[in-house]
Amino acid sequence: MTTSDTPVLIVGGSLVGLSTAVFLAHHNVPCTVVERHPGTSIHPRAVGYYPRTAELLRTVGVEGAAKEAASGFEKHKTRAGVVSLAGEVLFSKEELEGGDELSDLTPSSLLLLPQDRLEPILRARAEKLGADLRFGTELVSFEQDDDGVTAVLRDTEGAESTLRARYLVAADGPRSTVRESLGIEREGRGVLSRHVSIAFGADFRAVLGDRRYSVVHVKNDTVTGILVHDDTLTEGTLIVGYDPGEGESLEDFTDARCAELVSAAIGSDEVEVTVRSRFPWDMAELVAGTFVQGRVLIAGDAAHQIPPTGGYGANTGIADAFNLAWKLALVLDGSAGRGLLKTYDEERRPVGVYTAGQGSLQLAMRSGTATEEQRAATDDAMTVTMGQAYRSGAFVPDTGAARPPLTSDPRALRGEPGTRAPYVVLEPDGVATLDLFGRGFVLLAGPDGGAWAETAAQAATEAGVALAFHHVGATAEAGTPAGSGGRWAAAYGVRADGAVLVRPDGIVAWRSAGGGPAGDRRAALVAALRRILDL
């Protein structure tokens, strides 16, 4: 049996596993992905990615390719209820209505792109950055100790090998064998219903005409389900439920039965249907009791099952990976203590619980069964995905200030530690603050905060961590973004001589409302870095 080693082993090479590989490789962390399937997903599955997710992809050079791949879906923004595609339209609503008005919040936009199209883009980027991707390889077993994890792997020919990793990231889906082998229980409402997604080929052109849908809710005497179509108008997916309690099972979904259901959803006998694949899944609200156990970290569906209403599952999983990657990078290179990894659980598990609950609330809203209390508790998509505030973890709260609620309208946030760093365009070059983040820590200082430059250099040396400095000036000077100082200070909640420390994942880590004596500035910044990094 051959033996090799890697800093990070990622179990699962689907959307979240590949995202983890990209984010780690972006931070120059070698990693190995094992995936039992021979390649990326052949099933469309997740289809929508909110602007915050697009921002994360932008950070690692993937947004452009994803936008190009999604260009054919730009007009697919209508959610509708129909008797069938060829029949009566019961309701119609634009997705992310008012999305064109988000330019003050983000340079990114909603991406409609099936998972089977995004995964190859992530795979290509991960490979280009040096990640070791092993498709057709499954995890047989693993054991962890104080120093790492020893995993036994098996390839398609049955040959076994041993891989030694310092950390293991479990991104192996809702039935995670890693999570189950660790005995980590899940909490929540449990399985709400069982479904099968039917991927099929059909020529939609005559039926759709000029209409383009993101999601179609179909209900007639033969089928009740959700249908989506692709940008070529030749492929689609129909999601239908089944109830084992009523004697129904997956075996009922033969090719003939699936074709019958799809034809009923389309509403035209003249459209030929070819069934491509079936994918069974459970709609559930379940969150793991911990996302960190020793040297094993859990992400994506392995950590949280979120009802797909609202489309939050894939977005939350990618955000998990983004939060985790920079922390692993700094722990592995010795810049941070292992306590930094505990903050992954502190920050992401409450988000998982909240977002799973929002998925259930969206389910009640869209089924028309929501109570007044449920309606009041349902947040809009931008609040759910961009307005989160970590309540504990790797940041330093403002002294004596009330912390923001778990979620807020992102427009109401003003750079509070633990929240997403606000988006501001810096003049005259049009540089977005968002594009300053993504590698290491960044210290931003206002127009009267030039003295923070020396403070940043001293603090970086004393804390032993890379720290970039950017002076947001009020007037044009060589190498200084100008004309944005007032807007930036207001957006980040500090004075003109204040400073804000931003983490590699674009989350505000600490801020100083103003300047002060040089020694005090340095001491405060060093203390903040050491607290965040568990030094």
Coordinates of C-alpha atoms in Angstrom, one line a residue:
M1 CA 0.0 0.0 0.0
T2 CA 1.5 3.4 -1.1
T3 CA 1.6 6.3 1.4
S4 CA 1.7 10.0 0.7
D5 CA 0.9 13.2 2.5
T6 CA -0.9 16.5 2.1
P7 CA -1.6 19.5 4.3
V8 CA -5.4 19.3 3.7
L9 CA -7.5 16.3 2.5
I10 CA -10.9 17.3 1.2
V11 CA -13.4 14.5 1.1
G12 CA -16.0 15.3 -1.6
G13 CA -15.4 16.8 -5.0
S14 CA -18.7 18.4 -5.7
L15 CA -19.5 22.2 -5.4
V16 CA -18.3 22.8 -1.9
G17 CA -15.4 20.5 -2.0
L18 CA -14.1 22.1 -5.2
S19 CA -14.7 25.6 -3.8
T20 CA -12.7 24.6 -0.8
A21 CA -9.9 23.4 -3.0
V22 CA -9.9 26.7 -5.0
F23 CA -9.9 28.9 -1.9
L24 CA -7.1 26.9 -0.2
A25 CA -5.0 26.9 -3.4
H26 CA -5.6 30.6 -3.7
H27 CA -3.9 30.9 -0.3
N28 CA -1.1 28.7 -1.5
V29 CA -2.1 25.7 0.6
P30 CA -1.5 22.4 -1.2
C31 CA -4.6 20.2 -0.9
T32 CA -5.9 16.9 -2.2
V33 CA -9.6 16.3 -3.1
V34 CA -11.0 12.7 -3.3
E35 CA -14.3 12.1 -5.0
R36 CA -15.8 8.7 -5.6
H37 CA -17.6 9.7 -8.8
P38 CA -15.5 9.7 -12.0
G39 CA -16.0 13.4 -12.6
T40 CA -18.0 16.5 -11.8
S41 CA -21.8 16.5 -11.4
I42 CA -23.9 15.3 -14.4
H43 CA -27.0 16.6 -12.7
P44 CA -27.9 20.4 -12.7
R45 CA -28.9 20.5 -9.0
A46 CA -28.2 24.1 -7.6
V47 CA -28.9 26.8 -10.1
G48 CA -28.7 30.2 -8.4
Y49 CA -25.8 32.1 -6.7
Y50 CA -26.4 35.3 -4.9
P51 CA -24.2 38.4 -5.3
R52 CA -22.2 37.7 -2.1
T53 CA -21.3 34.3 -3.6
A54 CA -20.3 36.0 -6.8
E55 CA -18.1 38.3 -4.8
L56 CA -16.3 35.2 -3.3
L57 CA -15.8 33.8 -6.7
R58 CA -14.5 37.2 -7.9
T59 CA -11.8 37.1 -5.2
V60 CA -10.3 33.9 -6.6
G61 CA -10.6 34.8 -10.3
V62 CA -13.6 32.6 -11.0
E63 CA -16.5 35.2 -11.3
G64 CA -15.6 36.2 -14.9
A65 CA -15.7 32.6 -16.2
A66 CA -18.9 32.0 -14.3
K67 CA -20.6 35.1 -15.6
E68 CA -19.7 34.1 -19.2
A69 CA -21.1 30.6 -18.6
A70 CA -24.2 32.2 -17.1
S71 CA -24.7 34.7 -19.9
G72 CA -27.3 32.6 -21.6
F73 CA -29.4 32.7 -18.4
E74 CA -29.5 36.5 -18.1
K75 CA -33.2 36.7 -19.1
H76 CA -34.2 33.7 -16.9
K77 CA -35.4 35.8 -14.0
T78 CA -39.1 35.0 -13.8
R79 CA -40.5 32.6 -11.2
A80 CA -43.9 31.5 -12.2
G81 CA -46.7 29.1 -11.2
V82 CA -48.4 27.3 -14.1
V83 CA -50.8 24.5 -14.9
S84 CA -48.2 23.5 -17.5
L85 CA -45.6 25.4 -19.6
A86 CA -48.2 25.3 -22.5
G87 CA -51.1 26.0 -20.1
E88 CA -52.4 28.7 -17.8
V89 CA -50.0 31.0 -15.9
L90 CA -51.2 31.2 -12.3
F91 CA -48.6 33.8 -11.0
S92 CA -45.4 35.4 -12.2
K93 CA -42.7 37.3 -10.2
E94 CA -39.2 38.6 -11.0
E95 CA -36.3 37.0 -9.0
L96 CA -34.4 39.4 -6.9
E97 CA -36.8 42.2 -8.0
G98 CA -34.9 45.4 -7.9
G99 CA -31.6 43.6 -8.4
D100 CA -30.4 46.3 -10.8
E101 CA -30.5 48.7 -7.8
L102 CA -27.7 46.8 -6.0
S103 CA -24.9 48.9 -7.4
D104 CA -24.5 50.7 -4.1
L105 CA -23.9 47.4 -2.3
T106 CA -21.8 45.3 -4.6
P107 CA -20.2 45.2 -8.0
S108 CA -21.5 41.6 -8.4
S109 CA -24.9 40.3 -9.5
L110 CA -27.0 37.2 -9.2
L111 CA -25.6 34.3 -11.2
L112 CA -28.1 31.7 -12.7
L113 CA -25.9 28.8 -13.6
P114 CA -26.6 25.1 -13.1
Q115 CA -24.2 23.3 -10.8
D116 CA -23.1 20.9 -13.6
R117 CA -21.8 24.0 -15.4
L118 CA -20.2 25.7 -12.5
E119 CA -18.3 22.7 -11.1
P120 CA -16.1 22.2 -14.2
I121 CA -15.1 25.9 -13.9
L122 CA -14.1 25.4 -10.3
R123 CA -12.3 22.2 -11.2
A124 CA -10.3 24.0 -13.8
R125 CA -9.4 26.8 -11.5
A126 CA -8.4 24.4 -8.7
E127 CA -6.2 22.5 -11.0
K128 CA -4.5 25.6 -12.4
L129 CA -3.7 26.7 -8.9
G130 CA -2.1 23.4 -8.1
A131 CA -4.7 21.4 -6.2
D132 CA -4.5 17.6 -6.5
L133 CA -7.9 16.4 -7.6
R134 CA -8.5 12.6 -7.5
F135 CA -11.9 11.7 -9.0
G136 CA -12.8 8.0 -9.0
T137 CA -11.3 7.8 -5.5
E138 CA -13.2 7.1 -2.3
L139 CA -12.5 7.4 1.3
V140 CA -12.5 3.9 2.9
S141 CA -11.7 5.0 6.5
F142 CA -9.8 7.5 8.5
E143 CA -8.3 8.0 12.0
Q144 CA -7.2 11.2 13.6
D145 CA -4.7 12.0 16.3
D146 CA -3.2 15.1 17.8
D147 CA -1.0 15.8 14.8
G148 CA -3.3 14.9 11.9
V149 CA -5.5 12.5 10.0
T150 CA -4.5 9.2 8.4
A151 CA -6.9 8.2 5.6
V152 CA -7.3 5.0 3.6
L153 CA -8.3 5.6 0.0
R154 CA -9.5 3.3 -2.8
D155 CA -9.4 4.0 -6.6
T156 CA -11.7 2.6 -9.2
E157 CA -9.5 -0.5 -9.8
G158 CA -9.7 -1.4 -6.1
A159 CA -6.1 -0.4 -5.2
E160 CA -5.8 1.1 -1.8
S161 CA -3.4 3.8 -0.5
T162 CA -2.8 5.7 2.6
L163 CA -2.8 9.5 2.8
R164 CA -1.6 11.5 5.8
A165 CA -3.1 15.0 6.2
R166 CA -2.8 17.6 8.9
Y167 CA -6.5 18.4 8.5
L168 CA -9.5 16.8 6.8
V169 CA -12.4 18.8 5.4
A170 CA -15.6 16.8 5.1
A171 CA -17.6 18.1 2.1
D172 CA -19.2 14.8 1.4
G173 CA -22.9 15.8 1.4
P174 CA -25.9 15.3 3.6
R175 CA -25.2 11.6 4.2
S176 CA -21.6 12.4 5.1
T177 CA -19.8 9.3 6.1
V178 CA -17.1 11.4 7.8
R179 CA -19.7 13.2 10.0
E180 CA -21.5 9.9 10.8
S181 CA -18.2 8.1 11.7
L182 CA -17.4 10.9 14.2
G183 CA -20.8 10.4 15.8
I184 CA -21.8 14.1 15.3
E185 CA -25.5 14.4 15.8
R186 CA -27.7 16.8 13.8
E187 CA -30.4 19.1 15.2
G188 CA -33.4 20.6 13.5
R189 CA -36.8 19.7 12.1
G190 CA -35.4 16.7 10.3
V191 CA -36.5 15.4 6.9
L192 CA -39.5 17.4 5.7
S193 CA -40.2 15.5 2.4
R194 CA -38.5 13.2 -0.1
H195 CA -37.9 14.1 -3.7
V196 CA -36.4 13.0 -7.0
S197 CA -35.0 15.3 -9.6
I198 CA -35.5 14.1 -13.2
A199 CA -32.9 15.5 -15.7
F200 CA -34.3 15.3 -19.2
G201 CA -33.9 16.4 -22.7
A202 CA -36.8 18.2 -24.6
D203 CA -37.2 20.9 -27.1
F204 CA -38.8 23.8 -25.2
R205 CA -38.7 26.4 -28.0
A206 CA -42.2 26.1 -29.4
V207 CA -43.8 25.9 -25.9
L208 CA -41.9 28.8 -24.3
G209 CA -41.8 31.2 -27.2
D210 CA -40.2 34.4 -25.9
R211 CA -40.7 33.5 -22.2
R212 CA -37.6 32.5 -20.0
Y213 CA -38.1 31.2 -16.5
S214 CA -35.7 30.7 -13.6
V215 CA -38.1 28.4 -11.8
V216 CA -41.6 27.1 -12.7
H217 CA -44.0 25.7 -10.1
V218 CA -46.2 23.2 -12.0
K219 CA -49.5 21.8 -10.7
N220 CA -52.1 19.8 -12.6
D221 CA -54.0 16.5 -12.3
T222 CA -50.9 14.5 -13.3
V223 CA -47.9 16.2 -11.7
T224 CA -47.1 18.7 -9.0
G225 CA -43.5 19.8 -9.0
I226 CA -40.8 22.3 -9.9
L227 CA -39.4 22.6 -13.4
V228 CA -36.3 24.5 -14.6
H229 CA -35.0 24.7 -18.2
D230 CA -31.5 25.6 -19.5
D231 CA -30.4 28.4 -21.8
T232 CA -30.3 26.1 -24.9
L233 CA -34.0 25.3 -24.4
T234 CA -33.2 21.6 -24.9
E235 CA -32.6 20.4 -21.4
G236 CA -34.4 20.7 -18.1
T237 CA -35.0 19.3 -14.6
L238 CA -38.3 18.3 -13.0
I239 CA -38.4 17.9 -9.2
V240 CA -41.3 15.9 -7.8
G241 CA -42.0 14.5 -4.4
Y242 CA -42.9 11.0 -3.2
D243 CA -44.1 9.7 0.2
P244 CA -42.9 6.3 1.5
G245 CA -45.6 6.5 4.1
E246 CA -48.1 6.1 1.2
G247 CA -46.3 3.2 -0.3
E248 CA -44.4 5.3 -2.8
S249 CA -40.7 4.6 -3.5
L250 CA -37.9 5.5 -5.9
E251 CA -38.6 2.3 -7.8
D252 CA -41.8 3.9 -9.0
F253 CA -39.8 6.4 -11.1
T254 CA -39.1 4.3 -14.2
D255 CA -38.1 6.0 -17.4
A256 CA -41.7 5.7 -18.7
R257 CA -43.1 7.2 -15.5
C258 CA -40.6 10.0 -15.5
A259 CA -41.3 10.8 -19.2
E260 CA -45.0 10.9 -18.4
L261 CA -44.5 13.4 -15.6
V262 CA -42.3 15.6 -17.6
S263 CA -44.7 15.6 -20.6
A264 CA -47.5 16.6 -18.2
A265 CA -45.4 19.5 -16.8
I266 CA -44.6 20.7 -20.4
G267 CA -48.3 20.3 -21.4
S268 CA -47.7 19.2 -25.0
D269 CA -47.7 15.7 -26.4
E270 CA -45.7 17.0 -29.4
V271 CA -42.6 17.6 -27.4
E272 CA -40.4 14.4 -27.3
V273 CA -38.9 13.7 -23.8
T274 CA -35.7 11.8 -23.1
V275 CA -34.9 11.0 -19.5
R276 CA -31.2 11.5 -18.8
S277 CA -30.8 10.7 -15.1
R278 CA -32.6 10.7 -11.7
F279 CA -31.3 12.1 -8.5
P280 CA -33.0 11.3 -5.2
W281 CA -32.7 13.7 -2.3
D282 CA -34.4 14.7 1.0
M283 CA -35.7 18.2 1.8
A284 CA -34.6 18.7 5.4
E285 CA -33.7 21.2 8.0
L286 CA -30.8 19.7 9.9
V287 CA -27.5 21.2 11.2
A288 CA -24.6 19.4 12.7
G289 CA -24.0 19.9 16.4
T290 CA -20.4 21.0 15.7
F291 CA -18.5 21.9 12.5
V292 CA -15.1 21.2 14.1
Q293 CA -14.0 18.0 15.8
G294 CA -10.3 17.7 16.4
R295 CA -8.5 17.7 13.0
V296 CA -11.7 17.3 11.0
L297 CA -13.8 20.2 9.8
I298 CA -17.3 19.9 8.2
A299 CA -18.7 22.1 5.4
G300 CA -21.6 22.4 3.1
D301 CA -24.4 19.9 3.1
A302 CA -22.4 17.7 5.5
A303 CA -22.7 20.5 8.0
H304 CA -26.2 21.7 7.2
Q305 CA -29.2 20.6 5.1
I306 CA -31.2 23.7 4.1
P307 CA -34.6 23.4 2.3
P308 CA -33.9 24.5 -1.2
T309 CA -36.7 27.2 -1.2
G310 CA -34.7 30.4 -1.4
G311 CA -31.7 28.7 -2.9
Y312 CA -29.5 29.2 0.1
G313 CA -27.9 25.7 0.4
A314 CA -25.1 26.0 -2.2
N315 CA -24.5 29.7 -1.3
T316 CA -24.1 28.8 2.4
G317 CA -21.7 25.9 1.6
I318 CA -19.4 28.1 -0.6
A319 CA -19.4 30.7 2.2
D320 CA -18.4 28.0 4.7
A321 CA -15.4 27.1 2.5
F322 CA -14.4 30.8 2.1
N323 CA -14.5 31.3 5.9
L324 CA -12.4 28.2 6.5
A325 CA -9.7 28.5 3.9
W326 CA -7.9 31.5 5.2
K327 CA -8.0 30.2 8.7
L328 CA -6.5 26.9 7.7
A329 CA -3.8 28.7 5.7
L330 CA -2.7 30.8 8.6
V331 CA -2.7 27.9 11.1
L332 CA -0.8 25.7 8.7
D333 CA 2.0 28.2 8.1
G334 CA 2.3 29.0 11.8
S335 CA 1.0 32.5 11.7
A336 CA -2.0 31.6 13.9
G337 CA -2.8 29.2 16.7
R338 CA -5.2 26.3 16.3
G339 CA -7.8 28.2 18.3
L340 CA -8.5 30.2 15.1
L341 CA -10.1 27.0 13.6
K342 CA -12.5 26.9 16.5
T343 CA -13.9 30.2 15.3
Y344 CA -15.0 28.4 12.1
D345 CA -17.7 26.7 14.2
E346 CA -18.4 29.8 16.2
E347 CA -19.1 31.8 13.1
R348 CA -20.6 29.4 10.6
R349 CA -22.8 27.1 12.7
P350 CA -25.1 29.9 13.9
V351 CA -25.3 31.0 10.2
G352 CA -26.2 27.4 9.3
V353 CA -29.0 27.2 11.9
Y354 CA -30.4 30.6 10.9
T355 CA -30.2 29.9 7.1
A356 CA -31.8 26.5 7.4
G357 CA -34.6 28.1 9.3
Q358 CA -35.0 30.7 6.6
G359 CA -35.2 28.0 4.0
S360 CA -38.1 26.4 6.0
L361 CA -39.8 29.8 6.3
Q362 CA -39.5 30.3 2.5
L363 CA -41.1 26.9 2.1
A364 CA -44.1 28.0 4.2
M365 CA -44.3 31.3 2.3
R366 CA -44.3 29.7 -1.1
S367 CA -46.7 27.0 -0.2
G368 CA -49.2 29.6 1.2
T369 CA -49.2 28.0 4.7
A370 CA -47.1 30.7 6.5
T371 CA -48.6 32.2 9.7
E372 CA -48.3 35.9 10.4
E373 CA -45.4 35.1 12.8
Q374 CA -43.6 33.2 10.0
R375 CA -44.1 36.0 7.6
A376 CA -42.7 38.5 10.0
A377 CA -39.6 36.2 10.6
T378 CA -38.9 35.7 6.9
D379 CA -35.9 37.8 5.7
D380 CA -35.2 38.9 2.1
A381 CA -32.4 37.2 0.2
M382 CA -29.9 40.1 0.5
T383 CA -30.3 40.1 4.3
V384 CA -29.8 36.4 4.5
T385 CA -26.8 36.3 2.3
M386 CA -25.1 39.6 2.8
G387 CA -26.4 41.1 6.1
Q388 CA -25.0 38.5 8.5
A389 CA -23.1 39.5 11.7
Y390 CA -20.9 37.0 13.5
R391 CA -21.6 37.0 17.2
S392 CA -18.3 35.4 18.3
G393 CA -15.2 34.3 16.5
A394 CA -12.1 35.9 14.9
F395 CA -12.8 39.6 15.4
V396 CA -12.7 42.2 18.1
P397 CA -16.1 43.9 18.9
D398 CA -16.2 47.6 19.4
T399 CA -15.6 48.4 23.1
G400 CA -18.9 49.2 24.9
A401 CA -21.0 49.2 21.8
A402 CA -24.1 47.0 21.2
R403 CA -23.5 44.3 18.7
P404 CA -25.6 44.3 15.5
P405 CA -28.3 41.6 15.3
L406 CA -27.5 38.3 13.7
T407 CA -28.8 39.7 10.4
S408 CA -29.6 43.1 9.1
D409 CA -30.4 44.9 5.9
P410 CA -26.8 45.2 4.5
R411 CA -27.4 48.9 3.8
A412 CA -27.9 49.5 7.5
L413 CA -24.5 48.1 8.4
R414 CA -21.6 50.5 9.0
G415 CA -18.5 48.4 9.2
E416 CA -19.2 46.8 12.5
P417 CA -16.7 44.1 13.4
G418 CA -17.9 40.7 12.4
T419 CA -19.8 42.0 9.4
R420 CA -19.0 42.1 5.7
A421 CA -16.7 45.1 4.8
P422 CA -18.9 47.6 3.0
Y423 CA -18.4 48.1 -0.7
V424 CA -17.0 51.6 -1.7
V425 CA -15.5 52.6 -5.0
L426 CA -12.3 54.6 -4.4
E427 CA -11.6 57.5 -6.8
P428 CA -10.0 58.4 -9.1
D429 CA -9.1 54.9 -10.3
G430 CA -12.4 53.3 -9.6
V431 CA -10.8 50.6 -7.3
A432 CA -13.4 48.7 -5.3
T433 CA -12.7 48.1 -1.6
L434 CA -13.8 44.5 -2.3
D435 CA -10.8 44.0 -4.7
L436 CA -8.4 45.0 -1.9
F437 CA -9.3 41.9 0.1
G438 CA -8.8 38.2 -0.4
R439 CA -5.1 37.5 0.3
G440 CA -4.1 38.6 3.8
F441 CA -5.2 41.2 6.4
V442 CA -5.8 44.7 5.1
L443 CA -5.7 47.9 7.2
L444 CA -7.7 50.8 5.6
A445 CA -7.2 54.3 7.0
G446 CA -9.2 57.5 6.3
P447 CA -7.9 60.7 4.6
D448 CA -6.4 62.0 7.9
G449 CA -5.0 58.6 8.9
G450 CA -1.7 58.6 7.0
A451 CA 0.1 57.9 10.3
W452 CA -1.5 54.4 10.4
A453 CA 1.0 53.3 7.6
E454 CA 3.9 53.1 10.0
T455 CA 1.6 51.6 12.7
A456 CA 0.6 48.8 10.3
A457 CA 4.2 48.0 9.4
Q458 CA 5.2 47.8 13.1
A459 CA 2.2 45.8 14.1
A460 CA 2.7 43.3 11.2
T461 CA 6.2 42.7 12.3
E462 CA 5.3 42.3 16.0
A463 CA 2.4 40.0 15.3
G464 CA 4.3 38.1 12.6
V465 CA 1.5 38.3 10.0
A466 CA 1.3 39.9 6.5
L467 CA -0.7 43.2 6.6
A468 CA -1.3 45.4 3.6
F469 CA -2.0 49.1 4.2
H470 CA -4.2 51.4 2.1
H471 CA -4.7 55.1 2.7
V472 CA -8.1 56.3 1.5
G473 CA -7.2 59.9 0.7
A474 CA -9.4 63.0 0.3
T475 CA -7.3 64.4 -2.5
A476 CA -5.2 62.9 -5.3
E477 CA -1.7 62.0 -4.3
A478 CA 0.7 59.6 -5.8
G479 CA -0.4 56.0 -5.0
T480 CA -3.4 57.1 -3.0
P481 CA -7.0 56.4 -4.0
A482 CA -8.5 59.9 -3.7
G483 CA -11.8 61.7 -3.4
S484 CA -13.5 58.9 -1.5
G485 CA -12.4 59.5 2.0
G486 CA -15.6 61.0 3.3
R487 CA -17.8 58.2 1.8
W488 CA -15.4 55.5 3.0
A489 CA -15.4 56.9 6.6
A490 CA -19.2 57.1 6.7
A491 CA -19.6 53.6 5.3
Y492 CA -17.1 52.1 7.7
G493 CA -18.3 54.0 10.8
V494 CA -15.1 55.8 11.6
R495 CA -13.7 59.4 11.6
A496 CA -11.3 60.7 8.9
D497 CA -8.3 59.7 11.0
G498 CA -9.7 56.3 11.9
A499 CA -8.7 52.8 10.6
V500 CA -10.4 49.5 9.9
L501 CA -8.8 46.1 9.9
V502 CA -10.3 43.6 7.4
R503 CA -9.8 39.9 7.4
P504 CA -8.8 37.9 4.3
D505 CA -12.4 36.9 3.8
G506 CA -13.6 40.5 3.6
I507 CA -15.0 40.6 7.2
V508 CA -14.3 43.6 9.4
A509 CA -12.0 42.3 12.2
W510 CA -11.4 45.4 14.2
R511 CA -11.6 49.2 13.9
S512 CA -10.4 52.4 15.6
A513 CA -12.8 55.3 15.3
G514 CA -10.0 57.7 15.3
G515 CA -6.2 58.0 15.6
G516 CA -4.4 58.8 18.9
P517 CA -0.8 58.5 20.0
A518 CA 1.4 56.3 17.9
G519 CA 2.1 53.9 20.8
D520 CA -1.5 53.4 21.6
R521 CA -2.4 52.8 17.9
R522 CA 0.3 50.2 17.6
A523 CA -0.5 48.4 20.9
A524 CA -4.2 48.3 20.0
L525 CA -3.6 46.9 16.5
V526 CA -1.1 44.3 17.8
A527 CA -3.5 43.2 20.5
A528 CA -6.3 42.9 18.0
L529 CA -4.2 40.8 15.6
R530 CA -3.0 38.5 18.4
R531 CA -6.6 38.0 19.7
I532 CA -7.9 37.2 16.2
L533 CA -5.0 34.8 15.4
D534 CA -5.0 33.1 18.8
L535 CA -1.4 34.0 19.5

